[in-house]
Every structure is written in structure tokens, then in C-alpha cells.
Short mmCIF file of C-alpha atoms in Angstrom, two decimals:
data_model
loop_
_atom_site.label_atom_id
_atom_site.label_comp_id
_atom_site.label_asym_id
_atom_site.label_seq_id
_atom_site.Cartn_x
_atom_site.Cartn_y
_atom_site.Cartn_z
CA MET A 1 9.45 22.00 -38.64
CA THR A 2 9.79 22.84 -34.95
CA LYS A 3 12.77 21.56 -33.02
CA GLN A 4 11.96 19.49 -29.96
CA VAL A 5 13.01 21.27 -26.77
CA LYS A 6 14.79 19.13 -24.20
CA PRO A 7 13.33 19.29 -20.69
CA THR A 8 15.36 21.08 -18.05
CA LEU A 9 16.80 19.28 -15.04
CA VAL A 10 14.44 21.25 -12.78
CA SER A 11 11.35 20.09 -14.72
CA ILE A 12 12.53 16.46 -14.65
CA ILE A 13 13.08 16.61 -10.88
CA LEU A 14 9.68 18.29 -10.44
CA TYR A 15 7.82 15.58 -12.37
CA GLU A 16 9.77 12.82 -10.62
CA ALA A 17 8.77 14.36 -7.29
CA LEU A 18 5.12 14.54 -8.39
CA PHE A 19 5.27 10.91 -9.53
CA LEU A 20 6.76 9.70 -6.25
CA LEU A 21 4.66 11.84 -3.90
CA SER A 22 1.39 10.96 -5.63
CA GLY A 23 2.45 7.30 -5.56
CA PHE A 24 3.15 7.51 -1.82
CA PHE A 25 -0.21 9.12 -1.15
CA SER A 26 -2.16 6.68 -3.33
CA THR A 27 -0.75 3.65 -1.50
CA LEU A 28 -0.79 5.04 2.04
CA GLY A 29 -4.13 6.81 1.47
CA GLN A 30 -5.82 3.54 0.53
CA GLN A 31 -4.29 1.88 3.59
CA PHE A 32 -5.59 4.71 5.80
CA LEU A 33 -9.12 4.33 4.40
CA TYR A 34 -8.96 0.60 5.08
CA TYR A 35 -7.99 1.16 8.71
CA GLN A 36 -10.89 3.61 9.00
CA GLY A 37 -13.26 0.92 7.73
CA ALA A 38 -14.16 3.13 4.75
CA ALA A 39 -12.60 0.82 2.16
CA THR A 40 -12.73 -2.92 1.67
CA GLY A 41 -11.51 -5.14 -1.12
CA LEU A 42 -15.06 -6.04 -2.17
CA SER A 43 -16.46 -2.49 -2.16
CA LEU A 44 -14.34 -1.35 -5.15
CA LEU A 45 -14.48 2.26 -3.87
CA THR A 46 -10.74 2.95 -3.93
CA ASN A 47 -10.51 1.36 -7.38
CA THR A 48 -13.22 3.68 -8.69
CA ALA A 49 -11.43 6.72 -7.30
CA THR A 50 -8.28 5.60 -9.13
CA TYR A 51 -10.11 5.11 -12.43
CA LEU A 52 -11.72 8.54 -12.16
CA GLY A 53 -8.24 10.01 -11.83
CA MET A 54 -7.11 8.10 -14.93
CA ALA A 55 -10.15 9.33 -16.88
CA ALA A 56 -9.33 12.90 -15.84
CA VAL A 57 -6.14 12.62 -17.92
CA GLY A 58 -8.52 13.24 -20.83
CA PHE A 59 -8.49 16.93 -19.92
CA LEU A 60 -4.86 16.99 -21.10
CA LEU A 61 -6.07 15.98 -24.57
CA LEU A 62 -8.30 19.04 -24.95
CA PRO A 63 -5.59 21.50 -26.16
CA GLY A 64 -4.48 19.08 -28.89
CA TRP A 65 -8.07 18.35 -29.89
CA TYR A 66 -8.89 22.07 -30.03
CA GLY A 67 -5.73 22.81 -32.07
CA SER A 68 -6.52 20.01 -34.53
CA ARG A 69 -10.09 21.20 -34.91
CA LYS A 70 -8.96 24.80 -35.43
CA ASN A 71 -6.45 23.66 -38.06
CA ASN A 72 -9.19 21.76 -39.92
CA ASP A 73 -11.46 24.80 -39.76
CA ASP A 74 -8.70 26.99 -41.21
CA ILE A 75 -8.17 24.54 -44.10
CA ASN A 76 -11.90 24.38 -44.80
CA MET A 77 -12.15 28.17 -44.71
CA ALA A 78 -9.24 28.45 -47.15
CA SER A 79 -10.94 26.00 -49.51
CA MET A 80 -14.22 27.93 -49.37
CA THR A 81 -12.40 31.20 -50.01
CA LYS A 82 -10.73 29.66 -53.05
CA ASP A 83 -14.08 28.49 -54.44
CA TYR A 84 -15.57 31.99 -54.24
CA GLN A 85 -12.60 33.75 -55.83
CA LEU A 86 -13.35 34.89 -59.38
CA LEU A 87 -9.75 34.99 -60.56
CA PRO A 88 -7.60 32.98 -58.19
CA GLY A 89 -3.85 33.20 -58.57
CA THR A 90 -2.13 30.08 -59.79
CA GLU A 91 0.42 30.00 -56.98
CA GLU A 92 -2.20 30.49 -54.26
CA GLU A 93 -4.47 27.80 -55.71
CA THR A 94 -1.56 25.40 -56.00
CA SER A 95 -0.51 25.99 -52.39
CA ILE A 96 -4.05 25.40 -51.09
CA ASP A 97 -4.41 22.20 -53.12
CA ALA A 98 -1.00 20.98 -51.94
CA GLN A 99 -1.96 21.67 -48.33
CA ASN A 100 -5.17 19.68 -48.74
CA ILE A 101 -3.25 16.77 -50.34
CA ILE A 102 -0.71 16.75 -47.48
CA ASN A 103 -3.55 16.85 -44.94
CA THR A 104 -5.35 13.89 -46.54
CA ASN A 105 -2.15 11.84 -46.92
CA GLN A 106 -1.09 12.25 -43.28
CA PRO A 107 -1.42 9.07 -41.18
CA LYS A 108 -4.59 9.10 -39.11
CA GLU A 109 -4.87 8.01 -35.51
CA VAL A 110 -6.95 4.83 -35.25
CA VAL A 111 -8.44 3.70 -31.93
CA ASP A 112 -9.63 0.10 -31.60
CA HIS A 113 -12.19 0.47 -28.82
CA LYS A 114 -12.79 -3.29 -28.59
CA ILE A 115 -9.17 -4.02 -27.66
CA ILE A 116 -9.02 -1.06 -25.28
CA PHE A 117 -12.27 -2.18 -23.62
CA ALA A 118 -10.81 -5.69 -23.25
CA ALA A 119 -7.68 -4.15 -21.68
CA ALA A 120 -9.91 -2.14 -19.32
CA CYS A 121 -11.81 -5.30 -18.27
CA LEU A 122 -8.51 -7.06 -17.59
CA ASP A 123 -7.32 -3.98 -15.67
CA VAL A 124 -10.45 -4.00 -13.49
CA ILE A 125 -10.04 -7.71 -12.68
CA ALA A 126 -6.34 -7.29 -11.85
CA ASN A 127 -7.02 -4.15 -9.80
CA PHE A 128 -9.82 -5.93 -7.92
CA ALA A 129 -7.50 -8.81 -6.96
CA LEU A 130 -4.65 -6.39 -6.20
CA THR A 131 -6.82 -4.38 -3.81
CA ILE A 132 -7.89 -7.46 -1.87
CA GLY A 133 -4.30 -8.67 -1.67
CA PHE A 134 -3.18 -5.16 -0.68
CA PHE A 135 -5.47 -5.12 2.35
CA TYR A 136 -4.23 -8.58 3.41
CA VAL A 137 -0.47 -7.97 3.20
CA GLY A 138 -0.37 -4.24 4.01
CA SER A 139 1.01 -1.31 2.04
CA GLY A 140 4.69 -2.11 2.69
CA MET A 141 4.86 -5.68 1.36
CA TYR A 142 2.31 -4.84 -1.34
CA GLN A 143 4.59 -2.19 -2.82
CA VAL A 144 7.59 -4.53 -2.79
CA ILE A 145 5.67 -7.34 -4.52
CA TYR A 146 4.13 -4.96 -7.05
CA SER A 147 7.54 -3.55 -8.00
CA SER A 148 8.23 -6.91 -9.69
CA VAL A 149 5.69 -6.05 -12.41
CA VAL A 150 8.54 -5.00 -14.73
CA ILE A 151 9.93 -8.55 -14.49
CA TRP A 152 6.59 -10.11 -15.41
CA CYS A 153 6.30 -7.70 -18.33
CA ALA A 154 9.67 -8.88 -19.65
CA ILE A 155 8.70 -12.55 -19.37
CA LEU A 156 5.36 -12.01 -21.14
CA SER A 157 7.03 -9.88 -23.83
CA PHE A 158 9.52 -12.71 -24.39
CA PHE A 159 6.77 -15.26 -25.00
CA PHE A 160 4.17 -13.15 -26.83
CA LEU A 161 6.05 -10.24 -28.42
CA GLY A 162 9.28 -12.06 -29.30
CA ARG A 163 11.56 -9.79 -27.24
CA LYS A 164 14.85 -11.18 -25.95
CA ILE A 165 15.95 -11.61 -22.35
CA SER A 166 19.69 -11.30 -21.68
CA PHE A 167 21.73 -13.30 -19.18
CA VAL A 168 21.79 -10.40 -16.68
CA GLN A 169 18.03 -10.01 -17.00
CA SER A 170 17.55 -13.75 -16.42
CA ILE A 171 19.66 -13.53 -13.24
CA SER A 172 17.56 -10.52 -12.16
CA ILE A 173 14.35 -12.52 -12.63
CA ILE A 174 15.75 -15.31 -10.44
CA GLY A 175 16.90 -12.75 -7.87
CA VAL A 176 13.45 -11.15 -7.66
CA SER A 177 11.90 -14.61 -7.16
CA VAL A 178 14.32 -15.31 -4.29
CA GLY A 179 13.57 -11.92 -2.74
CA LEU A 180 9.83 -12.53 -2.84
CA ALA A 181 10.34 -15.97 -1.27
CA LEU A 182 12.27 -14.36 1.61
CA SER A 183 9.26 -12.18 2.41
CA ALA A 184 7.44 -15.35 3.53
CA LEU A 185 10.05 -15.75 6.28
CA GLY A 186 9.40 -12.16 7.30
CA ILE A 187 5.69 -12.87 7.52
CA ASN A 188 6.40 -15.93 9.70
CA GLN A 189 8.58 -13.84 12.03
CA ASN A 190 5.81 -11.26 12.39
CA LYS A 191 3.50 -14.09 13.39
CA GLU A 192 5.82 -14.86 16.30
CA LEU A 193 5.77 -11.31 17.68
CA THR A 194 5.26 -11.26 21.45
CA THR A 195 3.82 -7.75 21.50
CA PRO A 196 0.06 -7.71 22.14
CA PRO A 197 -2.30 -7.36 19.19
CA PRO A 198 -4.59 -4.34 18.80
CA PRO A 199 -7.32 -4.00 21.44
CA SER A 200 -10.58 -5.89 21.02
CA SER A 201 -14.17 -4.74 21.38
CA SER A 202 -17.52 -6.51 21.72
CA THR A 203 -17.65 -6.88 17.95
CA GLY A 204 -14.18 -8.45 17.72
CA THR A 205 -10.71 -7.09 17.06
CA THR A 206 -10.94 -3.35 16.55
CA MET A 207 -8.06 -3.23 14.10
CA PRO A 208 -7.74 -6.43 12.06
CA HIS A 209 -4.04 -7.20 11.84
CA SER A 210 -2.35 -8.90 8.92
CA TYR A 211 0.32 -10.99 10.65
CA HIS A 212 -1.68 -14.24 10.66
CA MET A 213 0.27 -16.64 8.48
CA SER A 214 -2.64 -18.06 6.47
CA ASN A 215 -4.28 -14.71 5.74
CA THR A 216 -1.06 -12.92 4.85
CA MET A 217 0.26 -15.75 2.70
CA PHE A 218 -3.06 -15.75 0.85
CA GLY A 219 -2.72 -11.99 0.37
CA MET A 220 0.86 -12.38 -0.84
CA LEU A 221 -0.16 -15.02 -3.40
CA LEU A 222 -3.14 -12.93 -4.51
CA THR A 223 -0.99 -9.80 -4.85
CA SER A 224 1.56 -11.76 -6.90
CA PHE A 225 -1.22 -13.10 -9.13
CA ALA A 226 -2.66 -9.60 -9.54
CA THR A 227 0.80 -8.23 -10.35
CA PHE A 228 1.04 -10.82 -13.11
CA GLY A 229 -2.41 -9.67 -14.29
CA TYR A 230 -1.23 -6.07 -14.40
CA ALA A 231 1.79 -7.16 -16.42
CA CYS A 232 -0.67 -8.66 -18.91
CA VAL A 233 -2.45 -5.29 -19.04
CA TYR A 234 0.85 -3.51 -19.73
CA VAL A 235 1.77 -5.95 -22.50
CA VAL A 236 -1.65 -5.49 -24.13
CA SER A 237 -1.26 -1.71 -23.78
CA ASP A 238 2.21 -1.97 -25.34
CA GLN A 239 0.66 -3.78 -28.29
CA ILE A 240 -2.04 -1.10 -28.59
CA LEU A 241 0.56 1.69 -28.54
CA THR A 242 2.96 0.10 -31.05
CA ALA A 243 0.90 -2.01 -33.48
CA ARG A 244 -0.25 -0.08 -36.55
CA ALA A 245 -1.67 -0.66 -40.01
CA PRO A 246 -0.35 1.17 -43.11
CA ASN A 247 -1.09 4.92 -43.13
CA THR A 248 -2.37 4.83 -39.54
CA LEU A 249 -1.06 5.88 -36.15
CA PRO A 250 -1.68 4.12 -32.82
CA PRO A 251 -3.44 6.16 -30.11
CA SER A 252 -1.28 8.26 -27.81
CA PRO A 253 -0.51 6.96 -24.28
CA LYS A 254 -2.63 9.76 -22.80
CA LYS A 255 -5.63 8.75 -24.91
CA VAL A 256 -5.23 5.08 -23.94
CA CYS A 257 -5.02 6.09 -20.26
CA PHE A 258 -8.15 8.24 -20.66
CA LEU A 259 -10.12 5.47 -22.40
CA VAL A 260 -9.04 2.73 -19.97
CA GLY A 261 -9.90 5.04 -17.06
CA THR A 262 -13.30 5.85 -18.57
CA TYR A 263 -14.20 2.22 -19.28
CA GLY A 264 -12.85 1.19 -15.86
CA SER A 265 -14.97 3.88 -14.17
CA LEU A 266 -18.12 2.70 -15.99
CA ILE A 267 -17.52 -0.95 -15.03
CA SER A 268 -16.79 0.06 -11.42
CA PHE A 269 -19.94 2.20 -11.21
CA ILE A 270 -22.05 -0.74 -12.46
CA TYR A 271 -20.48 -2.95 -9.77
CA ILE A 272 -21.07 -0.31 -7.07
CA ILE A 273 -24.73 0.17 -8.08
CA PHE A 274 -25.56 -3.54 -8.13
CA TYR A 275 -23.34 -4.84 -5.30
CA THR A 276 -21.70 -2.22 -3.09
CA ILE A 277 -24.75 -0.02 -2.45
CA PRO A 278 -27.15 -2.93 -1.67
CA ASN A 279 -24.53 -4.32 0.76
CA TRP A 280 -23.38 -0.94 2.09
CA ASN A 281 -24.23 -1.78 5.71
CA ILE A 282 -22.05 -4.91 5.73
CA LEU A 283 -19.21 -3.62 3.56
CA ILE A 284 -18.81 -0.10 4.98
CA THR A 285 -21.06 0.84 7.93
CA GLN A 286 -20.29 -2.19 10.11
CA GLU A 287 -16.60 -2.04 9.23
CA MET A 288 -16.39 1.61 10.27
CA VAL A 289 -18.14 0.89 13.57
CA LYS A 290 -15.85 -2.07 14.23
CA LYS A 291 -12.54 -0.46 13.27
CA MET A 292 -12.96 3.26 13.95
CA PRO A 293 -16.38 4.16 15.43
CA HIS A 294 -15.59 7.87 15.79
CA SER A 295 -14.10 8.44 12.33
CA SER A 296 -15.01 11.64 10.49
CA ASN A 297 -17.18 11.30 7.37
CA PHE A 298 -15.78 14.61 6.12
CA VAL A 299 -12.20 13.32 6.36
CA ILE A 300 -13.14 10.10 4.54
CA ILE A 301 -14.92 11.91 1.68
CA LEU A 302 -12.04 14.38 1.42
CA MET A 303 -9.56 11.47 1.33
CA TYR A 304 -11.42 9.86 -1.58
CA LEU A 305 -11.44 13.15 -3.51
CA ILE A 306 -7.72 13.63 -2.90
CA LEU A 307 -7.16 9.99 -3.91
CA SER A 308 -8.76 10.68 -7.31
CA PHE A 309 -6.69 13.85 -7.71
CA SER A 310 -3.55 11.94 -6.70
CA SER A 311 -4.32 9.32 -9.37
CA PHE A 312 -4.63 12.09 -11.96
CA ILE A 313 -1.30 13.65 -10.93
CA HIS A 314 0.39 10.24 -10.86
CA ASN A 315 -0.74 9.31 -14.37
CA PHE A 316 -0.03 12.80 -15.73
CA ALA A 317 3.53 12.71 -14.34
CA TYR A 318 3.98 9.09 -15.45
CA TYR A 319 3.23 9.77 -19.12
CA TRP A 320 5.36 12.93 -19.11
CA LEU A 321 8.30 10.95 -17.70
CA MET A 322 7.68 8.09 -20.14
CA LYS A 323 7.93 10.56 -23.01
CA GLU A 324 10.93 12.52 -21.73
CA ILE A 325 13.16 10.00 -19.89
CA GLY A 326 11.75 6.59 -20.87
CA ASN A 327 10.11 3.64 -19.16
CA VAL A 328 13.36 2.32 -17.64
CA SER A 329 13.81 5.39 -15.47
CA THR A 330 10.20 5.21 -14.32
CA SER A 331 10.77 1.55 -13.36
CA ILE A 332 13.69 2.64 -11.18
CA LEU A 333 11.47 5.32 -9.62
CA ASN A 334 8.90 2.63 -8.83
CA ALA A 335 11.63 0.61 -7.12
CA LEU A 336 12.58 3.67 -5.04
CA ARG A 337 8.89 4.16 -4.25
CA ALA A 338 8.70 0.58 -2.95
CA ILE A 339 11.56 1.11 -0.48
CA ILE A 340 10.19 4.42 0.85
CA VAL A 341 6.59 3.15 1.16
CA PHE A 342 7.96 0.11 2.99
CA GLY A 343 9.62 2.36 5.56
CA LEU A 344 6.67 4.76 5.85
CA SER A 345 4.24 1.88 6.39
CA HIS A 346 6.38 0.66 9.30
CA MET A 347 6.44 4.11 10.91
CA MET A 348 2.75 4.91 10.36
CA PHE A 349 0.97 1.59 10.86
CA CYS A 350 3.19 -0.83 12.83
CA LYS A 351 1.61 0.11 16.18
CA ILE A 352 -1.90 -0.74 14.98
CA ASP A 353 -1.06 -3.60 12.59
CA HIS A 354 1.84 -5.97 13.31
CA GLY A 355 1.79 -7.11 9.69
CA GLN A 356 3.21 -3.71 8.72
CA CYS A 357 6.20 -4.01 11.05
CA LEU A 358 9.64 -4.20 9.50
CA ASN A 359 11.91 -7.13 10.37
CA ILE A 360 15.23 -8.42 9.05
CA TRP A 361 13.68 -10.87 6.56
CA LYS A 362 11.30 -8.28 5.14
CA GLY A 363 14.18 -5.83 4.93
CA TRP A 364 16.33 -8.29 2.98
CA SER A 365 13.35 -9.15 0.78
CA ALA A 366 12.76 -5.50 -0.10
CA PHE A 367 16.48 -4.90 -0.68
CA ILE A 368 16.88 -7.93 -2.98
CA VAL A 369 13.67 -7.36 -4.97
CA VAL A 370 14.25 -3.65 -5.51
CA GLY A 371 17.95 -4.20 -6.20
CA PHE A 372 17.37 -6.79 -8.92
CA VAL A 373 14.51 -4.75 -10.42
CA THR A 374 16.95 -1.82 -10.70
CA ILE A 375 19.65 -4.05 -12.27
CA PHE A 376 17.08 -5.38 -14.73
CA SER A 377 15.95 -1.85 -15.66
CA VAL A 378 19.53 -0.62 -16.20
CA SER A 379 20.22 -3.68 -18.36
CA LYS A 380 17.17 -2.87 -20.50
CA ALA A 381 18.40 0.72 -20.87
CA ARG A 382 21.82 -0.39 -22.14
CA GLU A 383 20.18 -2.89 -24.48
CA SER A 384 18.07 -0.20 -26.16
CA LYS A 385 21.08 2.06 -26.90
#
């Protein structure tokens, strides 16, 4: 029996950096494509790129699959050799038979494709709503709202999985709700900005801005709804990864990620074939002419390819961190990601979209939401010890 080797501090920092950097790029990259007119909520192009990256996690399963297949081939070869031996030794025969008995008695991994496909369908719906909300509220507020997914997961787990919520966790849930409510005041303050909006052209506003109260509030509500939907996906995935029948093993997180990504890619491709491509002129061509008429097609295609690769790196690092340091630490990393993306969105996009500008209410909202998410995560960590 091999002893499990603990990861070094350097490797943990490396994977945390990969997780954060790929998360930054995924969020800001999608926002960049939107401002170029190369991505809209209804086109589902950025979603498809994300699912392709998730499906690419399947490449990480190949070494284990090859090793398992090689082990089975070795056992079969040993059995065939035993059958052709004229005078087999008693000890050798006994060892081969014992090995075969151990192999047959080992729990087998069972994959329920119906449940995973249902989780993938729910993921696609939530991702679809999240993308539309994302383009309404902007990358900064989106990341803050989405960081509350860990709270929704706890509430759903309490009702459907019978898991307890402590007093500190209850206070954290209330605190996150207050923080999200404060963001509405920040949106209202952005509406009152006296700085001029982006320049207009004959086709309308060149850079649609997200500081209109009605549009941004709709995006905020839609993003919150989609975050709740993603929490449902995580709870279903939790059930897939933990529920097991006698003498069976649930699928590994990597395999679930691969299958959800594959099913999500197939559903997205069907949508693109039957809706996005027939409406390409309205969804993409006209948007690019209106927002950024001189944008480079090469840069846009390259950005989509990098977006898929970033999704692969993000999921690869996520499952490594989940295995080595646990889901609580990754929740804290997501909270840190929310704060940094909030600041980067202000620096990169405030001049072209007033909805991305930081103000005191948005700052307090981000601070309160991320703070209570961190308190909640630390409380969960102490509870599991």
C-alpha cells in the first residue's frame, strides 16, 4: 500500500495561482468579447467555449484509464499462462486465484448517465441565464453576486441533504443578503453619474453601457437567479459524487466534470446550429459593426481559443485544490477572485461602461458579501474538523 504524499507549499501556491489567473481571464475575457460585439447572451458562444474546456478535463483521465486497462491485461495474461501450464505450482496458482478474487470483489465505479445528463441540462440553463445577467451587470458586480453561490449551496443542502446550518453561518447568510441589497444603491449612484456616456453613432450607442437602472436591476436579479441555479447544480453534483450503492463507487470529480462538459458541449452545439448560425447577422455581425467596427477577427478567434484553454486550466486546478486542500479553501479563493475582478473591471472598463465604475456603495457591497462568504467558509471548515 502506497503512502499518500502531501503536496508541497510551492505546488499549492502554483495551483492557487492557476485557479485565480484562469478565473480572472475567463471573466474579463468574456467581458472583452462582449464589448467587441463578438459575444451576446443569446449566442451561447462563450458558454460553448467554457464547456469545451470542461470536456478537455477528460484528457486527465487517460493515464488512469490506461493503467487500469494494463492491469486487467496483466491479470488476464496471468490467467492464460496458468491454464497452459502442465504442472502449475500450488503457491503460484493460489496467488493468481486470490488476485482474481480480490479484483472481482473490489467496488466498481458506477456512472448514472441519466442523472449526469440532467445535471448538464440544469447547468446549461443556469449558465445561459448567468451569461445574460453577466452582460447586463458587468464583470465586477457579476463576480460579487456569483461569490454567494456557496451560501445558496448551504441553504439547499440544509433542505434537501439534511445538513445543519450553525448560528454563525445563519448570520453570514443574512450578511450576504444585506451586501447584495447594498449593490442596488451602487447601481442607482452610477445612474446619477454626470460624466458623458460613450459616444454614439448612426446605429445608436457605440458601447452599450450598463448603468441604466431598469436594465442593470434586471441583470442583477437574473444573475442572482442563475447563481441559485448553479447552486442546484452543485448540490446535484454533490449527490452524484457521494451517493453510492453497496459494492459500488461514485464517479470521480474529474469524470463528472468531463461528462457534464461533454453533454453541455453537445447541447450548446445543437443550440448554435439551430439558432445562433441562422441568426448570425443579428447576433454577431451587426453587434460587431455597432460596438467595434474595426475589431480583428484573428484576435476574437484567438480569444475564444484561449477562453477554452482557460476553462480547462481552471477546472484542472479546481479539482486538484478540492482534493488537496478542500472545498472551503477554494470558496475563500473565489471570494478573493471576486474582489480582484471587481477592481480590475473598474480599471479596464469604467471609461467605456459606467456600469463597471466603482463607487462607495458597490465597494461596501463587495466588502460585506466577500467578508461574510469568507466567515461562512471558515465556519464550515471548523465544523468539519
